[in-house]
């Protein structure tokens, strides 16, 4: 029996969206299909190292662990700095320019995403103790994917 997936709708910024639209046209697939494939590729890396070993570049936690990260890079997944990711997140609710993309996650992936959001402690992502937005985590993973690295915001160069 197929595992049930959880749907998360998200608007990505124009530069990420243009990258996805261009590649989807080349591959002759839908933008959502491509976006989910890229994100699942990055999600596999996150699940492999575990949420505890996912750090934001130049964060306090990263700086404390920097020597260990350099010695054992494969054991860590690095997110771009929050201020960098924020430049690639849509802020206008215009469905023509910034249509939503539906992302699909397994339950254990959602648990990891929630842990990452709580760990990152970015304002506006948690409200009344509940995760309200996954946008920084998802955008950070998309920026790390090789397809989006040309945007110059990736924290991973593997």
mmCIF file of C-alpha atoms in Angstrom:
data_model
loop_
_atom_site.group_PDB
_atom_site.id
_atom_site.type_symbol
_atom_site.label_atom_id
_atom_site.label_comp_id
_atom_site.label_asym_id
_atom_site.label_seq_id
_atom_site.Cartn_x
_atom_site.Cartn_y
_atom_site.Cartn_z
ATOM 1 C CA UNK A 1 0.000 0.000 0.000
ATOM 2 C CA UNK A 2 1.288 3.420 -0.926
ATOM 3 C CA UNK A 3 2.153 5.764 1.931
ATOM 4 C CA UNK A 4 -0.035 8.808 2.304
ATOM 5 C CA UNK A 5 1.685 12.100 1.515
ATOM 6 C CA UNK A 6 1.186 15.509 3.061
ATOM 7 C CA UNK A 7 0.731 18.459 0.701
ATOM 8 C CA UNK A 8 2.434 21.794 1.381
ATOM 9 C CA UNK A 9 1.592 24.736 -0.910
ATOM 10 C CA UNK A 10 4.309 27.327 -1.304
ATOM 11 C CA UNK A 11 5.128 30.325 -3.451
ATOM 12 C CA UNK A 12 8.761 30.432 -4.511
ATOM 13 C CA UNK A 13 10.498 33.626 -5.542
ATOM 14 C CA UNK A 14 10.643 34.731 -9.146
ATOM 15 C CA UNK A 15 14.281 33.694 -9.746
ATOM 16 C CA UNK A 16 13.712 30.160 -8.459
ATOM 17 C CA UNK A 17 10.437 29.967 -10.365
ATOM 18 C CA UNK A 18 12.051 31.105 -13.633
ATOM 19 C CA UNK A 19 14.764 28.476 -13.196
ATOM 20 C CA UNK A 20 12.127 25.799 -12.625
ATOM 21 C CA UNK A 21 9.941 26.955 -15.536
ATOM 22 C CA UNK A 22 12.901 26.991 -17.953
ATOM 23 C CA UNK A 23 14.070 23.506 -16.959
ATOM 24 C CA UNK A 24 10.530 22.094 -16.981
ATOM 25 C CA UNK A 25 10.118 23.369 -20.542
ATOM 26 C CA UNK A 26 13.371 21.685 -21.584
ATOM 27 C CA UNK A 27 12.316 18.408 -19.961
ATOM 28 C CA UNK A 28 8.694 18.800 -21.157
ATOM 29 C CA UNK A 29 7.263 18.221 -17.682
ATOM 30 C CA UNK A 30 5.152 20.292 -15.316
ATOM 31 C CA UNK A 31 6.842 22.801 -13.016
ATOM 32 C CA UNK A 32 5.387 21.114 -9.933
ATOM 33 C CA UNK A 33 6.691 17.721 -11.023
ATOM 34 C CA UNK A 34 10.178 19.115 -11.512
ATOM 35 C CA UNK A 35 10.104 21.093 -8.240
ATOM 36 C CA UNK A 36 9.058 17.993 -6.298
ATOM 37 C CA UNK A 37 11.773 15.894 -7.921
ATOM 38 C CA UNK A 38 14.464 18.463 -7.040
ATOM 39 C CA UNK A 39 13.192 18.871 -3.502
ATOM 40 C CA UNK A 40 13.009 15.110 -2.921
ATOM 41 C CA UNK A 41 16.632 14.842 -4.049
ATOM 42 C CA UNK A 42 17.629 17.377 -1.381
ATOM 43 C CA UNK A 43 15.233 15.866 1.170
ATOM 44 C CA UNK A 44 17.028 12.523 0.755
ATOM 45 C CA UNK A 45 20.280 14.246 1.769
ATOM 46 C CA UNK A 46 18.611 15.842 4.791
ATOM 47 C CA UNK A 47 17.105 12.525 5.888
ATOM 48 C CA UNK A 48 20.471 10.800 5.465
ATOM 49 C CA UNK A 49 22.331 13.163 7.836
ATOM 50 C CA UNK A 50 19.379 13.850 10.147
ATOM 51 C CA UNK A 51 17.895 17.167 11.201
ATOM 52 C CA UNK A 52 20.427 17.546 14.022
ATOM 53 C CA UNK A 53 23.222 17.780 11.439
ATOM 54 C CA UNK A 54 21.465 20.363 9.288
ATOM 55 C CA UNK A 55 22.868 23.812 9.940
ATOM 56 C CA UNK A 56 22.515 27.308 8.528
ATOM 57 C CA UNK A 57 25.762 28.703 7.124
ATOM 58 C CA UNK A 58 27.458 31.159 9.493
ATOM 59 C CA UNK A 59 24.881 30.607 12.242
ATOM 60 C CA UNK A 60 26.063 30.364 15.841
ATOM 61 C CA UNK A 61 25.611 26.585 15.744
ATOM 62 C CA UNK A 62 27.562 26.361 12.469
ATOM 63 C CA UNK A 63 30.453 28.474 13.782
ATOM 64 C CA UNK A 64 30.732 26.335 16.926
ATOM 65 C CA UNK A 65 30.827 23.160 14.794
ATOM 66 C CA UNK A 66 32.896 24.505 11.880
ATOM 67 C CA UNK A 67 36.027 22.426 12.561
ATOM 68 C CA UNK A 68 33.974 19.221 12.854
ATOM 69 C CA UNK A 69 32.050 20.083 9.676
ATOM 70 C CA UNK A 70 35.289 20.581 7.721
ATOM 71 C CA UNK A 71 36.611 17.212 8.906
ATOM 72 C CA UNK A 72 33.385 15.310 8.289
ATOM 73 C CA UNK A 73 31.530 17.308 5.621
ATOM 74 C CA UNK A 74 29.463 14.344 4.388
ATOM 75 C CA UNK A 75 27.780 14.099 7.799
ATOM 76 C CA UNK A 76 26.230 17.580 7.492
ATOM 77 C CA UNK A 77 23.696 19.371 5.326
ATOM 78 C CA UNK A 78 24.172 23.126 5.156
ATOM 79 C CA UNK A 79 21.437 25.634 4.421
ATOM 80 C CA UNK A 80 22.209 29.024 2.897
ATOM 81 C CA UNK A 81 22.137 31.935 5.336
ATOM 82 C CA UNK A 82 18.627 33.113 6.196
ATOM 83 C CA UNK A 83 19.214 36.576 4.734
ATOM 84 C CA UNK A 84 20.274 34.942 1.450
ATOM 85 C CA UNK A 85 17.232 32.626 1.338
ATOM 86 C CA UNK A 86 14.904 35.551 2.069
ATOM 87 C CA UNK A 87 15.959 37.171 -1.229
ATOM 88 C CA UNK A 88 14.532 34.160 -3.084
ATOM 89 C CA UNK A 89 11.167 33.949 -1.316
ATOM 90 C CA UNK A 90 8.102 35.554 -2.823
ATOM 91 C CA UNK A 91 6.404 38.114 -0.618
ATOM 92 C CA UNK A 92 3.582 39.208 -2.919
ATOM 93 C CA UNK A 93 0.362 37.213 -3.020
ATOM 94 C CA UNK A 94 -0.003 37.563 -6.781
ATOM 95 C CA UNK A 95 -1.044 34.219 -8.284
ATOM 96 C CA UNK A 96 -0.116 35.328 -11.805
ATOM 97 C CA UNK A 97 3.511 36.153 -10.990
ATOM 98 C CA UNK A 98 3.950 33.878 -7.991
ATOM 99 C CA UNK A 99 1.640 30.872 -8.373
ATOM 100 C CA UNK A 100 1.815 28.275 -5.642
ATOM 101 C CA UNK A 101 3.586 24.980 -6.121
ATOM 102 C CA UNK A 102 2.278 21.926 -4.290
ATOM 103 C CA UNK A 103 5.020 19.905 -2.615
ATOM 104 C CA UNK A 104 4.354 16.398 -1.307
ATOM 105 C CA UNK A 105 6.069 14.787 1.678
ATOM 106 C CA UNK A 106 5.897 11.515 3.554
ATOM 107 C CA UNK A 107 5.050 11.679 7.269
ATOM 108 C CA UNK A 108 8.663 11.139 8.377
ATOM 109 C CA UNK A 109 9.796 13.868 5.970
ATOM 110 C CA UNK A 110 7.222 16.254 7.466
ATOM 111 C CA UNK A 111 8.552 15.435 10.927
ATOM 112 C CA UNK A 112 12.069 16.309 9.754
ATOM 113 C CA UNK A 113 10.849 19.543 8.106
ATOM 114 C CA UNK A 114 9.066 20.570 11.289
ATOM 115 C CA UNK A 115 12.195 19.885 13.328
ATOM 116 C CA UNK A 116 14.237 21.991 10.886
ATOM 117 C CA UNK A 117 11.802 24.921 11.083
ATOM 118 C CA UNK A 118 11.911 24.814 14.879
ATOM 119 C CA UNK A 119 15.697 24.557 14.836
ATOM 120 C CA UNK A 120 16.120 27.520 12.465
ATOM 121 C CA UNK A 121 13.950 29.780 14.662
ATOM 122 C CA UNK A 122 13.126 32.232 11.875
ATOM 123 C CA UNK A 123 10.494 34.855 12.773
ATOM 124 C CA UNK A 124 7.033 34.293 11.286
ATOM 125 C CA UNK A 125 7.598 30.569 10.691
ATOM 126 C CA UNK A 126 6.143 29.449 14.038
ATOM 127 C CA UNK A 127 2.928 30.854 15.484
ATOM 128 C CA UNK A 128 1.451 29.915 18.848
ATOM 129 C CA UNK A 129 3.877 27.002 19.098
ATOM 130 C CA UNK A 130 2.856 25.442 15.767
ATOM 131 C CA UNK A 131 4.844 25.489 12.534
ATOM 132 C CA UNK A 132 3.192 28.010 10.247
ATOM 133 C CA UNK A 133 5.601 28.110 7.295
ATOM 134 C CA UNK A 134 8.151 25.795 5.707
ATOM 135 C CA UNK A 135 9.203 28.386 3.125
ATOM 136 C CA UNK A 136 12.759 29.019 4.366
ATOM 137 C CA UNK A 137 13.550 25.316 4.658
ATOM 138 C CA UNK A 138 12.067 24.434 1.252
ATOM 139 C CA UNK A 139 13.598 27.440 -0.538
ATOM 140 C CA UNK A 140 16.959 26.690 1.095
ATOM 141 C CA UNK A 141 16.875 23.117 -0.176
ATOM 142 C CA UNK A 142 15.878 24.219 -3.678
ATOM 143 C CA UNK A 143 18.737 26.747 -3.708
ATOM 144 C CA UNK A 144 21.135 23.929 -2.778
ATOM 145 C CA UNK A 145 20.052 21.746 -5.689
ATOM 146 C CA UNK A 146 22.552 21.767 -8.595
ATOM 147 C CA UNK A 147 19.903 23.156 -10.977
ATOM 148 C CA UNK A 148 19.517 26.304 -8.851
ATOM 149 C CA UNK A 149 23.192 26.752 -7.968
ATOM 150 C CA UNK A 150 23.609 29.223 -10.840
ATOM 151 C CA UNK A 151 21.581 31.625 -8.678
ATOM 152 C CA UNK A 152 24.647 31.853 -6.445
ATOM 153 C CA UNK A 153 23.017 31.064 -3.111
ATOM 154 C CA UNK A 154 23.865 27.394 -2.502
ATOM 155 C CA UNK A 155 25.538 26.365 0.753
ATOM 156 C CA UNK A 156 26.452 22.923 -0.604
ATOM 157 C CA UNK A 157 28.866 22.220 -3.411
ATOM 158 C CA UNK A 158 28.796 18.441 -3.488
#
